[in-house]
Short mmCIF file of C-alpha atoms and ligand atoms in Angstrom, two decimals:
data_model
loop_
_atom_site.label_atom_id
_atom_site.label_comp_id
_atom_site.label_asym_id
_atom_site.label_seq_id
_atom_site.Cartn_x
_atom_site.Cartn_y
_atom_site.Cartn_z
CA MET A 1 2.44 -24.70 4.81
CA LEU A 2 -0.64 -24.49 2.43
CA SER A 3 -1.77 -26.75 -0.98
CA ALA A 4 -0.71 -25.18 -3.93
CA GLU A 5 -4.52 -24.30 -4.40
CA MET A 6 -4.76 -22.19 -0.52
CA ASN A 7 -1.73 -20.61 -2.18
CA GLU A 8 -4.05 -19.01 -6.26
CA ARG A 9 -6.75 -18.67 -3.36
CA LEU A 10 -4.78 -16.04 -0.90
CA THR A 11 -2.72 -14.39 -3.72
CA ARG A 12 -3.46 -13.74 -6.75
CA VAL A 13 -5.47 -10.33 -7.18
CA GLY A 14 -6.96 -10.17 -11.09
CA PRO A 15 -10.62 -9.07 -11.50
CA GLY A 16 -13.09 -12.68 -10.41
CA THR A 17 -10.13 -13.69 -8.19
CA PRO A 18 -11.59 -14.43 -4.85
CA CYS A 19 -8.22 -12.93 -2.90
CA GLY A 20 -9.13 -9.70 -6.03
CA GLU A 21 -12.08 -9.38 -4.73
CA LEU A 22 -11.78 -9.28 -1.29
CA LEU A 23 -9.00 -7.12 -1.87
CA ARG A 24 -11.20 -4.26 -4.40
CA ARG A 25 -13.30 -3.72 -1.37
CA TYR A 26 -11.05 -1.27 -0.20
CA TRP A 27 -9.48 2.34 -1.50
CA HIS A 28 -5.07 1.53 -1.94
CA PRO A 29 -2.83 4.02 -3.16
CA VAL A 30 -1.88 5.16 -7.38
CA ALA A 31 0.09 7.18 -7.68
CA GLY A 32 1.70 10.57 -5.82
CA VAL A 33 -0.40 14.15 -6.62
CA ALA A 34 3.22 15.62 -7.29
CA GLU A 35 3.24 12.99 -10.19
CA ILE A 36 0.14 14.81 -12.17
CA THR A 37 0.86 18.30 -12.96
CA LYS A 38 -0.71 20.95 -15.45
CA GLU A 39 2.53 19.87 -17.80
CA LYS A 40 2.31 15.81 -17.88
CA PRO A 41 -1.95 15.98 -16.18
CA LYS A 42 -1.67 11.40 -17.23
CA LYS A 43 0.13 8.67 -15.95
CA ARG A 44 -0.74 5.09 -16.72
CA VAL A 45 -1.31 2.66 -13.42
CA ARG A 46 -1.94 -0.96 -12.73
CA ILE A 47 -3.44 -1.75 -10.02
CA LEU A 48 -4.78 -5.56 -8.91
CA GLY A 49 -4.31 -6.75 -12.72
CA GLU A 50 -5.86 -3.98 -14.34
CA ASP A 51 -4.35 -1.27 -17.08
CA LEU A 52 -5.60 2.00 -16.29
CA VAL A 53 -5.27 5.31 -17.34
CA LEU A 54 -4.90 8.09 -14.09
CA PHE A 55 -5.71 11.55 -15.43
CA ARG A 56 -6.97 15.60 -14.70
CA ASP A 57 -9.04 17.15 -16.70
CA GLY A 58 -8.61 20.87 -17.33
CA LYS A 59 -11.33 21.99 -15.04
CA GLY A 60 -9.10 20.01 -11.57
CA ARG A 61 -11.59 16.79 -11.33
CA LEU A 62 -9.26 13.22 -11.45
CA GLY A 63 -10.30 10.52 -13.42
CA LEU A 64 -9.06 6.85 -13.78
CA VAL A 65 -10.62 4.55 -16.54
CA GLU A 66 -9.65 1.96 -18.34
CA GLU A 67 -6.28 1.69 -20.89
CA GLN A 68 -7.90 0.75 -23.33
CA CYS A 69 -10.81 2.79 -25.58
CA ARG A 70 -13.72 1.01 -25.44
CA HIS A 71 -14.01 1.93 -29.47
CA ARG A 72 -11.07 -0.06 -30.58
CA SER A 73 -9.14 -0.44 -28.67
CA ALA A 74 -6.18 2.11 -28.42
CA SER A 75 -4.33 4.15 -25.45
CA LEU A 76 -5.95 6.25 -23.50
CA TYR A 77 -2.48 7.40 -21.91
CA TYR A 78 -1.45 8.34 -25.91
CA GLY A 79 -5.15 11.16 -25.62
CA PHE A 80 -5.31 14.31 -25.37
CA VAL A 81 -6.32 15.50 -21.71
CA GLU A 82 -9.13 18.58 -22.06
CA ASP A 83 -11.29 20.40 -20.09
CA ASP A 84 -13.70 18.07 -19.17
CA GLY A 85 -12.31 14.48 -20.19
CA LEU A 86 -9.89 11.92 -22.41
CA ARG A 87 -9.76 12.49 -25.96
CA CYS A 88 -8.44 9.70 -27.33
CA ALA A 89 -5.99 10.52 -29.48
CA TYR A 90 -6.84 7.58 -32.66
CA HIS A 91 -10.27 9.02 -34.00
CA GLY A 92 -11.41 11.63 -31.06
CA TRP A 93 -14.13 9.68 -28.68
CA LYS A 94 -13.54 11.84 -25.32
CA PHE A 95 -14.73 9.96 -22.24
CA ASP A 96 -15.28 12.10 -18.73
CA CYS A 97 -13.71 11.46 -15.35
CA ALA A 98 -17.00 8.67 -14.97
CA GLY A 99 -16.18 7.26 -17.95
CA THR A 100 -18.70 8.82 -20.01
CA CYS A 101 -18.56 9.13 -23.13
CA ILE A 102 -19.30 12.68 -24.85
CA GLU A 103 -18.04 12.83 -27.70
CA MET A 104 -17.49 10.77 -30.45
CA PRO A 105 -16.79 13.46 -33.40
CA PHE A 106 -16.84 10.63 -37.03
CA GLU A 107 -20.42 9.10 -35.58
CA PRO A 108 -24.25 10.88 -35.88
CA GLN A 109 -24.74 13.42 -33.21
CA ASP A 110 -28.20 11.20 -32.76
CA ALA A 111 -26.85 7.55 -32.65
CA PRO A 112 -27.32 5.59 -29.49
CA LEU A 113 -24.55 4.30 -29.86
CA LYS A 114 -22.42 7.19 -27.68
CA ASP A 115 -25.64 6.13 -25.01
CA ALA A 116 -23.79 2.65 -24.74
CA VAL A 117 -20.62 2.80 -24.56
CA LYS A 118 -18.94 3.14 -20.78
CA GLN A 119 -15.34 3.17 -20.23
CA THR A 120 -14.51 1.73 -17.02
CA ALA A 121 -14.18 4.58 -14.48
CA TYR A 122 -13.34 4.04 -10.46
CA PRO A 123 -13.97 6.35 -7.86
CA VAL A 124 -9.79 8.47 -7.46
CA GLN A 125 -9.85 11.65 -3.77
CA ALA A 126 -6.14 12.72 -3.75
CA PHE A 127 -5.53 12.71 0.61
CA ALA A 128 -2.40 13.96 1.95
CA GLY A 129 -0.83 13.76 -0.80
CA VAL A 130 -1.56 11.12 -2.33
CA ILE A 131 -4.66 9.31 -5.12
CA PHE A 132 -6.11 6.40 -3.64
CA ALA A 133 -8.83 4.79 -5.96
CA TYR A 134 -10.85 2.61 -5.09
CA LEU A 135 -12.08 -0.27 -7.37
CA GLY A 136 -15.25 -2.52 -6.11
CA PRO A 137 -18.22 -2.58 -6.12
CA ASP A 138 -20.80 0.10 -5.26
CA PRO A 139 -21.10 2.17 -2.99
CA ALA A 140 -17.41 2.74 -1.86
CA PRO A 141 -16.65 3.33 0.98
CA LEU A 142 -15.70 5.77 2.94
CA LEU A 143 -11.79 6.55 2.61
CA PRO A 144 -10.22 6.43 5.95
CA ARG A 145 -8.90 9.24 7.88
CA TRP A 146 -5.33 7.76 9.57
CA ASP A 147 -4.02 10.19 11.77
CA VAL A 148 -0.41 10.00 10.30
CA LEU A 149 -1.93 10.98 6.79
CA LEU A 150 -4.38 14.26 9.10
CA ARG A 151 -1.82 15.36 11.65
CA GLU A 152 -0.25 19.16 11.36
CA ASP A 153 2.02 19.14 13.52
CA GLY A 154 5.66 17.88 12.22
CA GLU A 155 6.63 17.48 8.92
CA ARG A 156 5.13 14.43 5.70
CA ARG A 157 7.36 13.05 3.16
CA LEU A 158 5.81 10.60 0.40
CA PHE A 159 8.96 8.21 -1.19
CA ILE A 160 7.68 5.59 -3.22
CA LEU A 161 9.78 2.57 -3.54
CA PRO A 162 11.08 1.11 -6.57
CA GLU A 163 7.92 -1.58 -7.47
CA LEU A 164 9.19 -5.46 -6.21
CA GLU A 165 8.73 -8.34 -7.92
CA CYS A 166 6.85 -9.77 -6.52
CA ASN A 167 3.33 -11.07 -4.96
CA TRP A 168 2.09 -8.49 -2.40
CA LEU A 169 1.34 -11.21 -1.01
CA GLN A 170 5.29 -12.04 0.63
CA VAL A 171 5.60 -8.25 1.25
CA MET A 172 2.68 -8.12 4.08
CA GLU A 173 3.65 -11.38 5.73
CA ASN A 174 7.26 -10.00 6.43
CA SER A 175 5.07 -7.18 8.40
CA CYS A 176 3.52 -9.65 11.04
CA ASP A 177 7.18 -10.76 11.54
CA PRO A 178 9.02 -9.48 13.82
CA SER A 179 12.48 -11.71 13.89
CA HIS A 180 13.46 -10.79 10.24
CA THR A 181 14.31 -7.56 12.01
CA PHE A 182 17.66 -8.79 13.83
CA TYR A 183 18.75 -11.14 10.98
CA LEU A 184 18.35 -9.55 8.06
CA HIS A 185 18.43 -5.88 9.16
CA ALA A 186 20.81 -5.93 12.36
CA HIS A 187 22.93 -8.05 11.49
CA THR A 188 23.63 -7.78 7.84
CA LEU A 189 24.01 -3.84 8.85
CA LYS A 190 26.78 -5.45 11.55
CA LEU A 191 28.59 -7.07 9.20
CA LYS A 192 28.71 -3.69 7.12
CA GLY A 193 30.75 -2.46 9.58
CA LYS A 194 26.77 -0.73 10.40
CA GLY A 195 25.77 -1.93 13.55
CA ARG A 196 25.40 -0.23 16.83
CA SER A 197 26.38 -1.84 19.96
CA GLY A 198 24.00 -2.05 22.69
CA ALA A 199 20.61 -2.09 19.26
CA TYR A 200 18.03 -4.00 20.25
CA TYR A 201 18.57 -6.86 17.99
CA ASP A 202 21.35 -7.69 21.53
CA ARG A 203 19.04 -7.51 24.08
CA PRO A 204 16.79 -10.71 24.19
CA ILE A 205 13.52 -11.16 23.51
CA GLU A 206 11.30 -13.05 25.18
CA LYS A 207 8.63 -13.25 23.61
CA MET A 208 6.24 -12.09 20.71
CA ASN A 209 2.85 -11.15 21.15
CA PHE A 210 0.40 -11.27 18.04
CA GLU A 211 -3.07 -9.94 18.10
CA THR A 212 -5.81 -10.16 15.66
CA VAL A 213 -8.13 -6.98 16.02
CA LYS A 214 -11.86 -6.25 14.70
CA GLU A 215 -12.77 -2.68 15.84
CA PRO A 216 -15.39 -1.16 13.81
CA ALA A 217 -12.37 1.86 12.75
CA TRP A 218 -9.46 -1.00 11.88
CA CYS A 219 -8.69 -4.43 10.90
CA GLY A 220 -5.27 -6.04 11.33
CA ILE A 221 -2.54 -7.42 13.76
CA ARG A 222 -1.13 -5.67 16.09
CA LYS A 223 2.56 -7.19 16.90
CA GLN A 224 4.44 -6.74 19.59
CA ARG A 225 8.03 -8.20 21.03
CA ILE A 226 8.68 -8.06 24.46
CA TYR A 227 12.80 -7.98 26.18
CA GLY A 228 14.00 -9.70 28.36
CA GLY A 229 16.99 -8.71 30.76
CA GLU A 230 17.48 -7.29 33.97
CA GLU A 231 15.08 -4.87 32.04
CA ALA A 232 12.26 -5.92 31.30
CA GLU A 233 10.43 -3.83 28.13
CA VAL A 234 7.08 -3.78 26.06
CA GLU A 235 7.00 -2.37 22.93
CA ALA A 236 3.75 -0.85 22.09
CA GLY A 237 3.77 -2.93 18.63
CA HIS A 238 4.21 -2.31 15.70
CA PRO A 239 -0.09 -2.73 13.97
CA VAL A 240 -0.37 -4.00 10.18
CA LEU A 241 -3.42 -2.27 8.71
CA PHE A 242 -5.71 -4.58 7.11
CA PRO A 243 -5.56 -5.52 4.46
CA CYS A 244 -2.16 -4.10 2.94
CA VAL A 245 -0.78 -1.05 5.38
CA LEU A 246 2.50 -0.94 8.32
CA LEU A 247 2.43 2.17 10.44
CA SER A 248 5.79 1.47 11.74
CA PRO A 249 8.25 3.57 14.34
CA GLN A 250 11.23 4.58 12.72
CA ARG A 251 13.26 6.64 15.14
CA GLU A 252 11.65 10.33 15.53
CA HIS A 253 9.47 9.35 13.00
CA LEU A 254 5.86 7.54 12.32
CA VAL A 255 5.37 5.90 9.06
CA MET A 256 3.22 4.52 6.85
CA HIS A 257 4.25 1.87 4.49
CA MET A 258 1.36 1.52 2.03
CA ARG A 259 1.34 -1.16 -0.08
CA LEU A 260 -0.51 -1.70 -3.79
CA PRO A 261 -0.41 -5.04 -5.43
CA VAL A 262 -0.07 -3.79 -8.74
CA ASP A 263 -1.34 -7.65 -9.77
CA ASP A 264 0.27 -11.28 -9.05
CA THR A 265 4.10 -10.87 -9.65
CA THR A 266 4.52 -7.40 -9.00
CA THR A 267 4.01 -4.97 -4.89
CA LYS A 268 4.51 -1.01 -4.84
CA ILE A 269 4.98 0.83 -2.29
CA PHE A 270 4.02 4.08 -1.29
CA ARG A 271 6.13 5.15 2.09
CA MET A 272 4.82 8.08 4.25
CA GLN A 273 6.47 10.08 6.55
CA PHE A 274 5.85 11.56 9.69
CA THR A 275 8.01 14.09 11.71
CA PRO A 276 6.38 14.78 14.64
CA ASN A 277 7.95 18.37 16.28
CA ASP A 278 8.72 18.57 19.49
CA ASP A 279 5.73 20.98 20.92
CA GLY A 280 3.26 19.26 18.68
CA THR A 281 1.89 22.90 17.24
CA PRO A 282 0.15 23.40 14.14
CA VAL A 283 2.72 23.57 11.01
CA GLY A 284 1.61 24.86 7.73
CA GLN A 285 1.66 21.99 5.00
CA PRO A 286 2.80 21.87 1.47
CA ASP A 287 -0.97 21.60 -1.17
CA ILE A 288 1.29 19.43 -2.75
CA VAL A 289 3.82 16.75 -0.96
CA PRO A 290 6.43 16.39 -3.18
CA VAL A 291 7.17 12.64 -4.20
CA GLU A 292 11.27 11.55 -3.48
CA TYR A 293 11.43 8.24 -5.69
CA VAL A 294 13.51 5.99 -3.11
CA PRO A 295 16.63 4.52 -5.48
CA PRO A 296 17.27 0.78 -6.82
CA MET A 297 17.89 -1.81 -4.47
CA LYS A 298 20.66 -3.25 -6.31
CA ASP A 299 23.92 -2.23 -7.68
CA GLU A 300 25.36 -2.44 -10.81
CA ASP A 301 26.00 -6.15 -11.34
CA GLY A 302 22.32 -6.28 -10.65
CA GLU A 303 23.19 -7.63 -6.43
CA TYR A 304 20.88 -6.29 -3.77
CA HIS A 305 23.69 -4.29 -2.56
CA LEU A 306 21.46 -4.51 1.11
CA ASP A 307 22.77 -1.01 2.48
CA SER A 308 19.49 -0.10 3.13
CA PHE A 309 16.60 -2.29 4.81
CA ALA A 310 14.82 -1.29 1.59
CA SER A 311 17.52 -3.77 -0.17
CA HIS A 312 16.91 -6.06 2.44
CA ASP A 313 12.98 -6.32 2.72
CA ALA A 314 13.31 -6.94 -1.39
CA MET A 315 15.85 -9.47 -0.86
CA ALA A 316 13.89 -12.03 1.06
CA TRP A 317 10.84 -10.48 -0.38
CA GLU A 318 11.51 -11.39 -4.37
CA THR A 319 14.10 -14.07 -3.69
CA GLN A 320 10.92 -16.00 -2.57
CA GLY A 321 9.81 -16.41 -5.53
CA PRO A 322 7.08 -14.17 -7.62
CA ILE A 323 4.02 -16.14 -5.79
CA THR A 324 6.50 -18.12 -3.66
CA ASP A 325 5.66 -21.52 -3.35
CA ARG A 326 3.88 -22.23 0.69
CA GLY A 327 4.14 -26.02 -0.10
CA ARG A 328 7.22 -26.24 1.03
CA GLU A 329 7.65 -23.72 3.56
CA ASN A 330 8.00 -24.91 7.81
CA LEU A 331 6.69 -22.75 9.68
CA GLY A 332 7.90 -22.63 13.73
CA ILE A 333 7.00 -21.09 16.69
CA GLY A 334 8.25 -17.43 15.17
CA ASP A 335 6.12 -17.09 11.97
CA GLN A 336 3.12 -17.26 14.56
CA GLY A 337 1.97 -13.47 12.85
CA ILE A 338 2.57 -14.94 9.90
CA ALA A 339 -0.27 -18.47 10.45
CA GLN A 340 -2.13 -15.26 12.08
CA TYR A 341 -2.75 -12.99 9.47
CA ARG A 342 -3.90 -15.61 6.69
CA ARG A 343 -5.93 -17.01 9.15
CA LEU A 344 -7.53 -13.13 8.90
CA LEU A 345 -7.03 -12.76 5.54
CA ARG A 346 -9.14 -16.41 4.65
CA GLU A 347 -12.00 -15.26 6.54
CA GLN A 348 -12.20 -12.07 4.63
CA ILE A 349 -12.13 -13.54 1.97
CA ASP A 350 -14.74 -16.37 2.52
CA ARG A 351 -16.45 -13.24 3.89
CA VAL A 352 -16.64 -11.38 0.89
CA GLU A 353 -17.73 -15.28 -1.48
CA ALA A 354 -20.85 -14.79 1.47
CA GLY A 355 -21.78 -10.93 0.42
CA GLU A 356 -20.42 -9.77 3.10
CA GLU A 357 -18.33 -6.29 3.93
CA PRO A 358 -14.76 -7.61 5.00
CA HIS A 359 -13.47 -5.78 8.38
CA GLY A 360 -11.89 -2.72 8.36
CA VAL A 361 -13.74 -1.42 4.99
CA ILE A 362 -15.40 2.21 7.14
CA ARG A 363 -19.05 3.76 6.15
CA ASP A 364 -19.40 5.51 9.14
CA PRO A 365 -18.24 8.50 8.90
CA ALA A 366 -17.86 9.68 12.47
CA ILE A 367 -15.69 6.43 13.55
CA ASN A 368 -14.67 8.54 10.28
CA GLU A 369 -13.60 11.59 11.44
CA ARG A 370 -9.81 10.46 12.33
CA ILE A 371 -8.68 7.37 13.05
CA VAL A 372 -6.06 7.80 15.75
CA ILE A 373 -4.01 4.35 16.04
CA GLU A 374 -2.20 3.66 19.45
CA VAL A 375 1.30 2.56 17.70
CA SER A 376 3.62 4.96 20.68
CA SER A 377 2.73 4.55 24.62
CA GLY A 378 6.25 3.28 25.65
CA GLN A 379 6.96 2.63 22.31
CA ARG A 380 9.39 6.11 21.61
CA ARG A 381 11.01 5.94 25.80
CA VAL A 382 12.52 1.42 24.41
CA ALA A 383 13.40 4.13 20.81
CA LYS A 384 15.20 6.47 22.57
CA GLN A 385 16.75 3.46 23.96
CA LEU A 386 17.90 1.69 20.85
CA ALA A 387 20.28 2.39 18.82
CA GLU A 388 17.42 1.23 15.94
CA SER A 389 13.92 1.61 15.39
CA SER A 390 12.93 -1.57 13.22
CA THR A 391 11.25 -0.43 10.35
CA ASP A 392 8.70 -3.30 8.82
S1 FES B 1 -10.05 3.71 -30.86
FE1 FES B 1 -10.26 4.79 -29.07
S2 FES B 1 -12.05 6.41 -30.68
FE2 FES B 1 -11.24 4.79 -31.47
FE1 FE2 B 2 11.91 -5.46 7.23
#
């Protein structure tokens, strides 16, 4: 149970809020590279409560600037993309990818105004088919080079889910909640005649382990189910990479669920799915990973169709409320992971407030060469025996 004050502290993402300041210390996905094309070189994005325009200039450079023009606030989304920047459609002021004003057509050429005006701009990087942004103070840390985004021995697919109408923390808490898999997912599918007998949810769970990790390469929580019965088995666990990523096996795939806190009450999920081939040989990767948009989670009557894991999860997260009231909850033993994630979050917010670097921010290029996180040890063996493996 959390006080209303603590609930606010852990959930609000806007500029100047304690949690918003923490989340600004990390890179976040904002779009698929395939979403910024020559034909459509700009896109509106909202991240951490800020409205921005993502664009690629004529020279191929990416820029991310605040949407409202610093002249008289028209939307730059309707601006013209040129070779060296984005020109506002209202009076033609032009900004480059760093937000510098490089042209003011109706002002004297030597006017000091041009040097004084700066459109807020944030660094962006394209990596593995995704465009990531950093909204925090300089200098930006390194964009983590997760193994799943670097591997070439298989196929990579990028899915973008419909935006969720709920706060980001509800989504991340769920990643530390292994027990929901058995009812929300397994039982729902069973009742719909889609469950399979012998699946892992029929097996007795003896214990769930949650381990908080603070290593140089990553910070987060490793969750693990230990199955009982005659053949006790231990899963390697699904790491929750603080603050907003879940890495999880899903049948033969390895899936990176990247959650973007769009604003206080909206969350967007980028799901990178990697399917390794059998012999580990590298295969040619496409220059641009196509974006696949996941269909809505609700049916034509506006009700959750509950035909997929994603629809089950959306039902649970959104019905908790836009920002769930944690003052009315009753946590049990099965919610240890949630309590642990909140502790980690609280601690990192405190660190930022104290002027320290939060955990999981990477600045050492040697560490960042390739970050391999253990997911699969024993997992494949378990996954093969189990009819379905959890996604979340
Ligand atoms: S409002 Fe953008 S140039 Fe005037
Ligand atoms: Fe789930």
